[in-house]
Amino acid sequence: MQRSADLGYIVRHSWIEARHENAPDCSHVARGLILLSLLCAVLAVGPFRLAAQTTSIIQGTVTDEQHLAVVGAAIILRGPMSTTEIQITTDAAGSYRIAGLLAGTYDLRVAKPGFADKVYHKLTVTVNRLLIIDVVLAISTVKEEVTVSGDPPLFETTISSSGTTILPRQIEQMPINGRNYLDLMQLVPGVAVNRQVDVGSDAAVPILGERGGNTIFMIDGMPNKNAVDGGSAAPFDQDSILEFQILTAGYTAEFGHGSGGVVNVVSKSGTNQWHGLLTGFHRNNAFDSSDVAGKGTPFPLRWDTSANAGGPVIKDRAFIFGSLERIREIRRLNFNFPANIPDFLQVREETFDQHNQTFETRSFLKLDEQLGRHHVTQQINLINAHATDFLPLSQATSLPSTRTNSDSRFLMSGFHDTATLGSLANPLLMNAYFQYRGEPFSQRATHPDASPATTLFNLFSSLTTGGLTGDLGQVRFGAGFTPLLLQPHAAVDGVEASNLLNQLFATTSNFGLFGPVNSGVYVLSRVAGPTPADNSIHLRDNYNGLFTQDDWKIAKTLTLNLGIRWDYDSRFPNHANFSPRLGVAWSPTPKTVVTASWGMFYDTFRIGLARDVPGFGGANLFTNQTVCFPRNTAVSQTNVQALTGLDPQQFANAASAAVAKPQGFFLLGRFWQPDYELPCSPGFPDSDYR
């Protein structure tokens, strides 16, 4: 029986398979020490077949041509960043196992006196893979070597999880519009890339129907998930990515804090030879053709230049790799004004219909060191981005004055140590990392002078349609919000935007005649904190996790993958979040594998959902609503006496009495512009609510 077990304490700025949503306080450190002691106790029980999220395993048996075990055969492995050859011998059953291998190409030699050596050249080892290579040695009385070329099949006969690995040649050779390596996820069965929704939304990249924001993203064994809204966090230069694995279902207990798929990314490293790459990508609408008869081509202009280089700092000991990319894109939005909007509004909005522009710089630096049986990595990834005149697909009916500018920065620095302890024939593998992430984001109106309120205009053809919403549709215009600032790092701090929203119900003819204030009935809503301090955001969440897993080979062709996981979020303190995992892999022939899996998965708490929930540290916002009824004839402080015989206050009091409300319910005052005056209600009696 072969066994494997992994146990990890998961804290983001931490040790032992760690992901953390906040810097741990003393209680969390104490809890970590307890779990670390438990880890040592479990690992002391006996030999374990340990795996890791970024390293791989080569194992198999060595037999002769009579299918008898060859005991004491030398197994020699040499890799791209190995300081010395890994040498082990087969056991009494002729079995061998080499763990803790980084993704790359290796040379494997199997030798035994009296047999011809067998050599596997440029053997490809991908991320998080169990590679089984059974070797048959031929008897030979002279020194002889048999060379084997070609890689073994990519499918694994002892693993029940489903998924695919995107290989280096696919990343390098397949054309990607936009050079986002994650677009290659659409090569994986069960993964859909939806271009008709907002990037980063739950519907953008669902995996087997699960919301895209629930996907677990990792880079070199460290988390790269957007803790605020879900999905991927920092982007990376495509040329800095070596390969990545997508697990769609049935993954083991070592992966948690998410209920979707797993995207396990490995970045490039330097080797003993210097290599460099310089690329340039340009897209121009002059080279495009229209797929719509009578229509011109869209207007995209994109310049994308990048360079990277890697090599040895100290031969066989330390290696460096770095990349730099600059992106500049200008794009005309495929925006068409709705057919029924008033002409003067369209003319006004055309002045705001500018090209969307993106400026982005991506830099990445990685240092690998082989210190005895420790593989140590330090890396830093920095992205600065600026976008102007941005309009999400979900707001396609919004007019140009609603567009936004944004600035963002993604800083990730990490330290990772993979240590191989004990006997090389059956080692203990330990992964430890420390990670810091800072991801500030700000958003503001592109055209703040367009209007002090964001107006949702319900377009009516007449006053007698009988509908509650416009029979000619709806359009949104104006920029009635203050800047938004978010600063995710170990936690999330920031300032929530205040919003002034106006929902207008008017006919298109009245809108053209009287303008946005006097043309119809509208509801004016102000969403903001009573004080500046109430707009502040201070979100905190501590996450801890523990898991153990075991692979049990109960027959030569049948393997059980067993595991259990425990997850804990401090904001949702449920100590019963246990996630059992069960998988079965049956391989009736060397080229056939049948798998089945079952498990429970708990999703992470997206801290952005509590952005406006004061109990979680979010902004303390109130909504104040004002309902105004100017109708077709605008009554102002200057003409109310002539039209009604009442002074302004008497007119407002009469309006209040007409609807059985106390004096003061209606007032006659100004709206957002000094030359617009009308009677409106300051608010319903219960109009202030959270």
XYZ file of C-alpha atoms in Angstrom:
690
model
C 0.000 0.000 0.000
C 1.273 3.448 -0.895
C 0.208 6.365 1.241
C 0.429 10.093 0.931
C -0.575 12.865 3.255
C -0.263 16.609 3.116
C -1.034 18.912 5.985
C -0.932 22.669 5.679
C -1.612 25.721 7.805
C -2.967 28.345 5.451
C -2.222 31.946 6.313
C -1.528 34.473 3.589
C 1.569 36.149 5.094
C 2.800 32.942 6.613
C 4.340 29.532 6.646
C 3.332 26.015 5.631
C 1.149 26.336 2.516
C 0.000 29.759 3.648
C -2.622 32.184 2.422
C -3.803 35.007 4.670
C -6.348 37.768 4.307
C -4.806 39.830 7.120
C -1.650 40.003 9.181
C -2.128 37.508 12.044
C -2.513 38.770 15.563
C -1.164 36.933 18.606
C -4.113 34.528 18.763
C -3.575 33.518 15.142
C 0.142 33.011 15.723
C -0.660 30.805 18.692
C -3.134 28.851 16.597
C -0.482 28.494 13.909
C 2.011 27.072 16.407
C -0.546 24.553 17.589
C -1.291 23.464 14.039
C 2.420 23.312 13.273
C 2.906 21.014 16.259
C 0.048 18.857 14.973
C 1.762 18.780 11.586
C 4.987 17.489 13.128
C 3.058 14.844 15.070
C 1.229 13.617 11.982
C 4.380 13.510 9.864
C 6.146 11.522 12.570
C 3.674 8.624 12.225
C 5.487 7.026 9.292
C 6.677 7.466 5.696
C 4.376 9.521 3.501
C 4.116 10.145 -0.236
C 3.988 13.940 -0.163
C 2.986 16.072 -3.125
C 2.892 19.842 -3.522
C 0.894 22.349 -5.535
C 3.777 23.416 -7.787
C 6.192 20.470 -7.685
C 5.816 17.095 -9.359
C 6.777 13.455 -8.851
C 8.390 10.795 -11.053
C 7.862 7.239 -9.894
C 7.639 3.728 -11.279
C 9.106 0.240 -11.154
C 12.189 -1.276 -12.802
C 11.874 -4.836 -14.110
C 13.747 -7.136 -16.454
C 12.364 -8.690 -19.600
C 10.852 -11.494 -17.503
C 8.872 -8.897 -15.499
C 10.917 -9.588 -12.375
C 11.837 -6.704 -10.092
C 15.343 -5.301 -10.476
C 16.578 -4.491 -6.980
C 19.263 -1.871 -6.424
C 19.067 -0.295 -9.879
C 20.552 3.206 -9.949
C 18.096 5.998 -10.786
C 19.905 9.191 -11.838
C 17.997 12.401 -12.612
C 19.441 15.662 -13.897
C 17.334 18.819 -14.352
C 17.685 22.414 -15.522
C 18.336 23.869 -12.048
C 19.738 20.860 -10.151
C 23.059 21.560 -8.473
C 23.912 17.870 -8.403
C 22.416 14.726 -9.858
C 19.635 13.127 -7.848
C 20.669 9.501 -7.274
C 18.562 6.830 -5.619
C 18.211 3.066 -5.952
C 15.177 0.845 -6.399
C 13.795 -0.973 -3.357
C 13.027 -4.669 -2.839
C 9.973 -4.381 -5.091
C 11.938 -2.644 -7.829
C 10.110 0.636 -7.118
C 11.528 4.150 -7.102
C 10.162 7.611 -6.464
C 11.614 11.123 -6.904
C 9.596 14.000 -5.430
C 9.808 17.796 -5.297
C 10.536 18.351 -8.991
C 9.979 21.763 -10.538
C 8.357 22.056 -13.944
C 10.887 21.683 -16.745
C 12.799 19.117 -18.806
C 14.901 16.373 -17.223
C 17.256 13.567 -18.221
C 16.558 10.226 -16.498
C 19.056 7.345 -16.503
C 18.405 3.835 -15.139
C 21.456 1.584 -14.748
C 22.299 -1.819 -13.243
C 25.376 -3.996 -13.821
C 24.507 -6.811 -16.232
C 21.824 -4.729 -17.941
C 21.883 -2.131 -20.697
C 21.422 1.424 -19.390
C 18.178 3.095 -20.367
C 18.181 6.878 -20.809
C 15.201 9.236 -21.203
C 16.344 12.519 -22.781
C 14.426 15.801 -22.346
C 11.645 14.308 -20.304
C 8.937 16.958 -19.822
C 7.671 17.375 -16.269
C 4.676 19.690 -15.950
C 3.323 21.462 -12.876
C 1.655 19.432 -10.094
C 1.905 16.132 -11.914
C 2.482 12.489 -10.976
C 4.555 10.969 -13.793
C 4.738 7.184 -13.829
C 7.630 5.696 -15.820
C 7.972 1.924 -15.616
C 11.341 0.816 -16.980
C 12.207 -2.548 -18.519
C 15.954 -3.283 -18.623
C 17.423 -5.667 -21.180
C 20.223 -8.043 -20.210
C 23.566 -7.062 -21.730
C 27.092 -8.378 -21.126
C 28.721 -5.304 -22.636
C 28.363 -1.613 -21.841
C 25.277 -0.588 -23.768
C 22.861 2.329 -23.647
C 19.266 2.484 -24.877
C 17.943 5.988 -25.487
C 14.197 6.646 -25.274
C 12.729 9.718 -26.979
C 9.253 11.184 -26.629
C 7.196 12.026 -23.568
C 4.843 9.673 -21.755
C 1.081 10.317 -22.011
C -0.127 13.438 -20.204
C -3.079 11.714 -18.537
C -2.514 10.301 -15.055
C -3.770 6.835 -14.171
C -3.818 7.333 -10.385
C -5.406 10.795 -10.068
C -9.170 11.351 -10.112
C -9.198 15.123 -10.685
C -10.025 16.427 -14.157
C -8.271 19.229 -15.978
C -5.602 20.204 -18.476
C -2.121 21.705 -18.459
C -1.380 24.513 -20.923
C 2.171 23.778 -22.066
C 4.988 26.261 -22.834
C 4.789 25.735 -26.601
C 1.069 26.617 -26.545
C 1.747 29.857 -24.669
C 4.580 30.743 -27.054
C 3.038 29.703 -30.371
C -0.732 30.199 -30.171
C -1.921 33.682 -31.250
C -3.751 35.510 -28.472
C -5.597 38.746 -29.212
C -4.561 40.963 -26.329
C -1.703 38.709 -25.132
C -3.512 37.579 -21.992
C -2.285 34.054 -21.282
C -5.479 33.244 -19.342
C -7.400 33.395 -22.636
C -5.900 29.958 -23.329
C -8.259 28.592 -20.677
C -10.819 28.206 -23.457
C -8.753 25.239 -24.690
C -9.870 23.333 -21.577
C -13.108 21.302 -21.766
C -15.714 22.779 -19.426
C -14.265 26.307 -19.435
C -16.115 29.091 -21.267
C -14.681 32.537 -22.031
C -17.624 34.919 -22.495
C -16.776 38.129 -24.355
C -20.292 39.543 -24.005
C -20.019 40.342 -20.287
C -17.763 42.516 -18.157
C -14.213 41.243 -17.688
C -13.787 39.897 -14.162
C -17.499 39.277 -13.588
C -18.860 35.886 -12.508
C -20.101 35.131 -16.023
C -16.804 36.020 -17.754
C -14.946 32.694 -17.292
C -17.207 30.083 -15.654
C -15.743 26.609 -15.073
C -18.255 23.758 -15.371
C -21.015 26.293 -14.761
C -19.511 27.528 -11.476
C -19.199 31.298 -11.091
C -15.902 32.576 -12.429
C -15.238 34.615 -9.291
C -15.077 31.390 -7.258
C -12.023 30.120 -9.161
C -8.784 29.678 -7.202
C -5.823 31.477 -8.836
C -2.239 30.713 -7.812
C 1.165 31.870 -9.043
C 4.214 29.793 -8.071
C 2.296 28.268 -5.169
C 1.150 31.646 -3.807
C -2.383 33.098 -4.021
C -3.224 35.436 -6.895
C -6.968 35.722 -6.350
C -8.743 39.073 -6.148
C -9.846 39.135 -2.512
C -12.246 42.028 -3.126
C -14.370 40.816 -6.039
C -13.033 37.352 -6.929
C -11.291 36.242 -10.095
C -7.655 36.784 -10.980
C -5.745 39.603 -9.296
C -2.437 40.714 -10.817
C -1.927 40.234 -14.566
C 1.419 38.942 -15.826
C 3.409 39.428 -18.993
C 2.598 36.458 -21.228
C 6.309 35.855 -21.892
C 7.001 35.486 -18.151
C 4.665 32.472 -17.818
C 6.126 28.973 -18.240
C 2.908 26.950 -18.061
C -0.276 26.625 -16.037
C -2.652 23.899 -14.954
C -6.453 24.182 -14.869
C -8.265 21.747 -12.576
C -11.985 21.722 -13.311
C -13.338 19.181 -10.805
C -12.396 16.579 -8.232
C -9.220 18.291 -7.029
C -7.632 17.167 -3.790
C -7.841 18.706 -0.324
C -4.618 20.706 -0.756
C -6.643 23.162 -2.859
C -9.247 25.152 -0.962
C -10.754 28.549 -0.183
C -12.775 28.386 -3.393
C -15.574 26.332 -4.909
C -14.747 26.811 -8.596
C -11.829 25.485 -10.594
C -8.118 25.893 -9.888
C -5.703 27.854 -12.103
C -2.194 26.879 -10.980
C 0.401 29.067 -12.754
C 4.186 28.651 -12.856
C 6.416 31.517 -13.982
C 9.666 31.200 -15.908
C 13.061 30.981 -14.236
C 16.614 31.457 -15.355
C 18.778 28.468 -16.313
C 22.481 27.745 -16.794
C 22.319 29.326 -20.240
C 21.464 32.926 -21.025
C 18.316 33.387 -23.108
C 16.491 36.520 -24.166
C 13.412 37.460 -26.150
C 12.247 40.716 -27.725
C 8.706 40.905 -29.119
C 6.477 43.495 -30.730
C 2.749 43.352 -31.422
C 0.779 45.947 -33.348
C -2.868 45.934 -34.317
C -4.334 48.526 -36.667
C -7.831 48.861 -38.079
C -6.215 49.621 -41.456
C -5.461 45.902 -41.687
C -9.005 44.847 -40.695
C -12.103 44.206 -42.756
C -15.685 44.744 -41.689
C -17.946 41.753 -41.128
C -21.057 43.972 -41.392
C -22.136 45.081 -44.860
C -22.042 48.840 -45.289
C -20.226 49.419 -41.994
C -16.663 50.521 -41.492
C -14.153 48.624 -39.413
C -13.853 49.289 -35.655
C -11.025 51.543 -34.560
C -8.482 49.603 -32.491
C -4.857 50.675 -32.315
C -2.591 48.624 -30.083
C 1.145 48.741 -29.466
C 2.536 45.977 -27.237
C 6.302 45.623 -26.845
C 8.044 43.311 -24.394
C 11.490 41.983 -23.554
C 12.761 39.325 -21.186
C 16.064 37.680 -20.320
C 17.253 34.964 -17.963
C 20.422 33.153 -17.064
C 22.851 32.162 -14.325
C 24.079 34.489 -11.591
C 26.235 31.675 -10.169
C 26.382 28.584 -12.353
C 24.377 25.695 -10.905
C 23.540 27.803 -7.840
C 21.607 30.996 -8.561
C 19.528 32.046 -11.558
C 17.739 35.235 -12.546
C 14.854 36.012 -14.901
C 13.186 39.323 -15.689
C 10.614 40.693 -18.120
C 9.196 44.097 -19.044
C 6.123 44.883 -21.138
C 4.516 48.154 -22.242
C 0.958 48.277 -23.610
C -0.754 51.239 -25.285
C -4.218 50.771 -26.752
C -6.693 53.205 -28.291
C -10.139 51.862 -29.025
C -13.339 53.456 -30.281
C -16.263 51.956 -28.427
C -18.891 50.386 -30.642
C -21.467 52.777 -29.239
C -24.687 53.660 -31.030
C -27.102 56.229 -29.665
C -30.590 54.823 -29.027
C -33.035 55.736 -31.759
C -35.504 57.594 -29.522
C -33.355 59.993 -27.514
C -33.953 63.735 -28.087
C -31.704 65.338 -30.663
C -30.271 67.986 -28.385
C -29.249 65.310 -25.813
C -27.463 63.349 -28.540
C -25.656 66.467 -29.742
C -24.573 67.221 -26.177
C -23.393 63.652 -25.545
C -21.428 63.444 -28.784
C -18.927 65.885 -27.300
C -18.167 63.266 -24.599
C -17.867 60.321 -27.009
C -14.079 59.972 -26.956
C -11.786 57.004 -27.639
C -11.110 54.580 -24.805
C -7.377 54.522 -24.036
C -5.292 52.084 -21.972
C -1.734 52.571 -20.720
C -0.143 49.654 -18.878
C 3.384 48.688 -17.810
C 4.161 45.180 -16.525
C 7.470 44.224 -14.901
C 8.569 40.941 -13.336
C 11.813 39.863 -11.646
C 12.595 36.441 -10.207
C 15.682 35.040 -8.459
C 16.067 31.273 -7.911
C 18.692 29.819 -5.602
C 19.576 26.181 -4.970
C 20.908 26.007 -1.406
C 21.615 22.360 -0.683
C 18.214 20.685 -0.567
C 16.355 24.000 -0.416
C 15.040 25.649 -3.561
C 14.533 29.299 -2.620
C 12.735 31.832 -4.806
C 12.336 35.589 -4.430
C 10.147 37.410 -6.915
C 8.417 40.730 -7.470
C 5.685 41.621 -9.943
C 4.661 45.254 -10.495
C 1.913 46.488 -12.829
C 0.791 50.106 -13.265
C -2.287 50.800 -15.381
C -4.332 53.831 -16.413
C -7.581 53.732 -18.434
C -9.693 56.591 -19.781
C -13.272 56.784 -21.108
C -14.105 53.267 -19.986
C -17.640 51.894 -20.418
C -18.478 48.386 -19.107
C -20.447 46.065 -21.380
C -23.111 45.812 -18.686
C -23.804 49.549 -19.162
C -24.093 49.489 -22.947
C -27.186 51.725 -22.836
C -25.341 54.407 -20.849
C -24.443 57.558 -22.733
C -20.802 58.764 -23.021
C -21.029 61.187 -20.090
C -21.186 58.219 -17.667
C -17.753 56.857 -18.599
C -14.965 56.577 -16.068
C -11.202 56.908 -15.693
C -9.300 54.510 -13.472
C -5.822 53.988 -12.065
C -4.556 50.729 -10.595
C -1.369 49.190 -9.328
C -0.615 45.546 -8.584
C 2.433 44.891 -6.434
C 3.251 41.346 -5.402
C 6.495 40.324 -3.710
C 7.042 36.807 -2.496
C 9.567 34.497 -0.876
C 9.139 30.743 -1.421
C 11.176 27.843 -0.042
C 10.707 24.242 -1.166
C 12.734 21.932 1.061
C 13.365 18.215 0.527
C 14.035 16.616 3.905
C 15.005 13.075 4.864
C 15.844 10.261 2.464
C 15.728 11.137 -1.231
C 14.021 7.799 -1.876
C 11.069 8.776 0.352
C 11.476 12.464 1.237
C 9.466 14.850 3.338
C 8.541 17.892 1.266
C 7.943 21.201 3.000
C 6.707 24.390 1.308
C 6.920 27.736 3.053
C 6.237 31.196 1.679
C 5.759 34.796 2.643
C 3.827 37.117 0.361
C 2.989 40.821 0.328
C 0.380 42.274 -2.011
C -0.665 45.882 -2.494
C -3.374 46.569 -5.066
C -4.704 50.152 -4.842
C -7.469 51.135 -7.255
C -9.185 54.451 -7.911
C -12.088 55.318 -10.187
C -13.549 58.703 -11.083
C -15.802 60.294 -13.669
C -14.207 61.053 -17.024
C -16.532 64.026 -17.540
C -17.430 65.368 -14.064
C -18.717 68.592 -15.654
C -21.394 66.708 -17.621
C -23.954 66.790 -14.825
C -24.014 66.771 -11.020
C -26.374 63.756 -11.068
C -26.503 60.461 -12.900
C -29.904 60.343 -14.587
C -31.773 57.210 -15.614
C -34.161 58.566 -18.241
C -37.341 56.544 -18.892
C -38.379 57.608 -22.386
C -42.141 57.786 -22.940
C -43.826 58.434 -26.261
C -46.865 60.045 -24.590
C -48.486 60.646 -21.217
C -51.035 57.856 -21.722
C -48.896 54.766 -22.279
C -49.999 53.221 -18.983
C -46.532 51.823 -18.315
C -44.341 52.301 -15.279
C -41.146 52.425 -17.331
C -40.521 54.126 -20.626
C -42.099 52.434 -23.637
C -39.209 53.800 -25.732
C -36.557 52.332 -23.461
C -34.109 53.794 -20.962
C -30.822 55.669 -21.203
C -28.377 56.751 -18.533
C -26.358 59.967 -18.630
C -24.436 62.219 -16.267
C -21.639 61.670 -13.752
C -23.169 62.023 -10.319
C -20.563 60.243 -8.202
C -17.426 61.143 -6.319
C -14.122 59.245 -6.751
C -13.823 55.704 -5.388
C -10.575 54.587 -3.734
C -9.752 51.018 -2.653
C -6.442 49.914 -1.180
C -6.323 46.123 -0.790
C -3.194 44.787 0.894
C -3.348 42.536 3.967
C -6.823 44.054 4.391
C -8.950 46.520 2.414
C -9.105 50.228 3.185
C -10.529 53.019 1.095
C -13.181 55.665 0.539
C -16.553 54.778 -0.946
C -18.015 56.958 -3.689
C -21.025 59.158 -2.944
C -23.746 59.021 -5.568
C -26.454 61.430 -6.695
C -28.953 59.427 -8.752
C -31.950 60.781 -10.622
C -34.658 58.579 -12.118
C -36.657 60.628 -14.630
C -40.065 59.764 -16.128
C -40.860 62.060 -19.059
C -41.908 62.105 -22.691
C -39.219 62.748 -25.255
C -41.076 65.822 -26.517
C -41.312 67.363 -23.026
C -37.653 66.553 -22.367
C -36.650 68.410 -25.513
C -38.868 71.364 -24.555
C -38.243 71.717 -20.797
C -34.903 69.944 -20.198
C -33.993 67.321 -17.577
C -35.418 69.222 -14.587
C -38.868 70.457 -15.609
C -39.908 67.828 -18.134
C -41.480 65.159 -15.908
C -41.653 63.358 -12.589
C -38.345 62.291 -11.092
C -36.959 60.657 -7.970
C -33.697 62.151 -6.746
C -31.629 59.849 -4.500
C -28.484 60.786 -2.653
C -26.453 57.798 -1.451
C -23.645 58.815 0.899
C -22.454 58.754 4.461
C -23.695 61.522 6.786
C -20.071 62.461 7.492
C -16.812 61.885 5.581
C -15.832 59.269 8.160
C -18.938 57.244 7.244
C -17.612 56.865 3.677
C -14.448 55.177 4.939
C -13.877 51.469 4.292
C -11.899 49.273 6.703
C -12.465 45.597 5.901
C -10.656 42.786 7.726
C -10.846 39.006 7.412
C -8.580 36.335 8.867
C -8.559 33.021 7.037
C -7.154 29.733 8.336
C -7.164 26.298 6.745
C -5.988 22.780 7.516
C -5.978 19.713 5.321
C -4.768 16.138 5.118
C -4.877 13.802 2.149
C -3.911 10.242 1.327
C -3.604 8.192 -1.863
C -4.297 4.517 -1.322
C -3.436 2.083 -4.113
C -5.666 -0.854 -3.221
C -4.907 -2.730 -6.454
C -2.467 -2.426 -9.332
C -5.076 -0.657 -11.457
C -7.226 0.990 -8.757
C -6.308 4.026 -6.641
C -8.327 5.944 -4.046
C -7.671 9.662 -3.506
C -8.835 10.542 0.005
C -8.722 13.842 1.864
C -10.442 16.217 4.232
C -10.103 19.963 4.643
C -11.139 22.541 7.231
C -11.603 26.231 6.368
C -12.332 29.130 8.681
C -13.146 32.794 7.917
C -13.193 35.137 10.892
C -16.051 37.161 9.376
C -18.188 34.033 9.084
C -17.022 32.038 12.112
C -18.255 28.533 11.324
C -16.031 25.882 12.895
C -17.884 23.101 11.052
C -16.631 23.893 7.523
C -15.172 20.445 6.897
C -14.740 19.443 3.266
C -14.327 15.714 2.623
C -12.854 14.712 -0.750
C -13.097 11.257 -2.334
C -11.789 10.190 -5.724
C -11.371 6.892 -7.571
C -9.045 6.255 -10.526
C -9.248 2.922 -12.372
C -6.836 2.134 -15.200
C -7.862 -1.146 -16.877
C -5.211 -0.613 -19.591
C -2.103 1.611 -19.769
C -3.930 3.920 -22.190
C -7.297 4.039 -20.415
C -8.308 5.650 -17.140
C -11.800 5.948 -15.637
C -12.250 8.452 -12.790
C -15.004 9.481 -10.403
C -14.913 12.027 -7.598
C -17.071 13.536 -4.886
C -16.390 16.361 -2.496
C -17.631 19.381 -0.573
C -16.186 22.819 -1.322
C -16.579 26.087 0.597
C -16.141 29.326 -1.282
C -14.074 32.215 0.016
C -15.643 35.285 1.576
C -15.344 38.025 -1.055
C -14.522 40.959 1.106
C -15.857 43.375 -1.509
C -19.402 42.184 -0.781
C -19.148 43.961 2.575
C -17.922 47.237 1.079
C -21.090 49.010 2.185
C -21.916 46.939 5.292
C -20.903 48.914 8.415
C -20.905 45.821 10.639
C -18.049 44.371 8.600
C -16.092 47.633 8.414
C -17.744 48.906 5.239
C -19.018 52.380 4.521
C -22.021 53.586 6.517
C -24.230 54.866 3.686
C -27.700 56.383 3.870
C -30.156 56.997 1.051
C -32.178 60.205 0.989
C -34.891 60.335 -1.650
C -36.744 63.339 -2.992
C -39.761 63.000 -5.278
C -40.491 65.992 -7.524
C -43.557 66.732 -9.678
C -42.889 69.753 -11.935
C -45.213 68.408 -14.702
C -45.478 70.403 -17.937
C -45.721 73.932 -16.513
C -42.847 74.829 -14.264
C -43.868 76.751 -11.155
C -41.063 78.804 -9.660
C -40.626 81.287 -6.882
C -40.851 84.075 -9.431
C -44.190 83.069 -11.040
C -46.084 81.247 -8.280
C -47.857 84.429 -7.106
C -49.071 85.254 -10.617
C -50.210 81.708 -11.381
C -51.892 80.789 -8.071
C -52.338 83.955 -5.995
C -50.294 82.353 -3.224
C -46.820 83.166 -2.026
C -44.208 80.384 -2.295
C -44.642 79.085 1.262
C -48.462 79.131 1.049
C -48.296 77.216 -2.228
C -46.014 74.567 -0.720
C -48.266 74.228 2.362
C -51.333 73.845 0.136
C -49.577 71.094 -1.817
C -48.775 69.311 1.443
C -52.376 69.573 2.655
C -53.638 68.246 -0.685
C -51.945 64.893 -0.035
C -52.826 64.863 3.676
C -49.288 65.647 4.774
C -48.117 68.145 7.404
C -46.712 71.517 6.527
C -43.108 71.246 5.416
C -43.608 68.024 3.475
C -43.336 70.015 0.228
C -41.079 72.964 -0.348
C -40.508 75.337 -3.228
C -36.774 75.574 -3.860
C -33.845 75.040 -6.143
C -32.597 71.777 -7.650
C -29.059 71.341 -9.023
C -28.815 74.474 -11.156
C -29.528 78.006 -9.911
C -31.946 78.802 -12.747
C -34.185 75.762 -12.074
C -36.807 76.118 -9.322
C -39.692 73.799 -8.676
C -41.905 72.364 -5.968
C -40.731 68.995 -4.665
C -40.796 66.905 -1.524
C -37.679 66.937 0.666
C -38.359 63.291 1.428
C -40.928 60.853 2.652
C -41.257 60.548 6.440
C -39.231 57.299 6.310
C -37.071 58.204 3.353
C -33.791 58.038 5.294
C -32.807 54.403 5.484
C -29.705 52.287 5.428
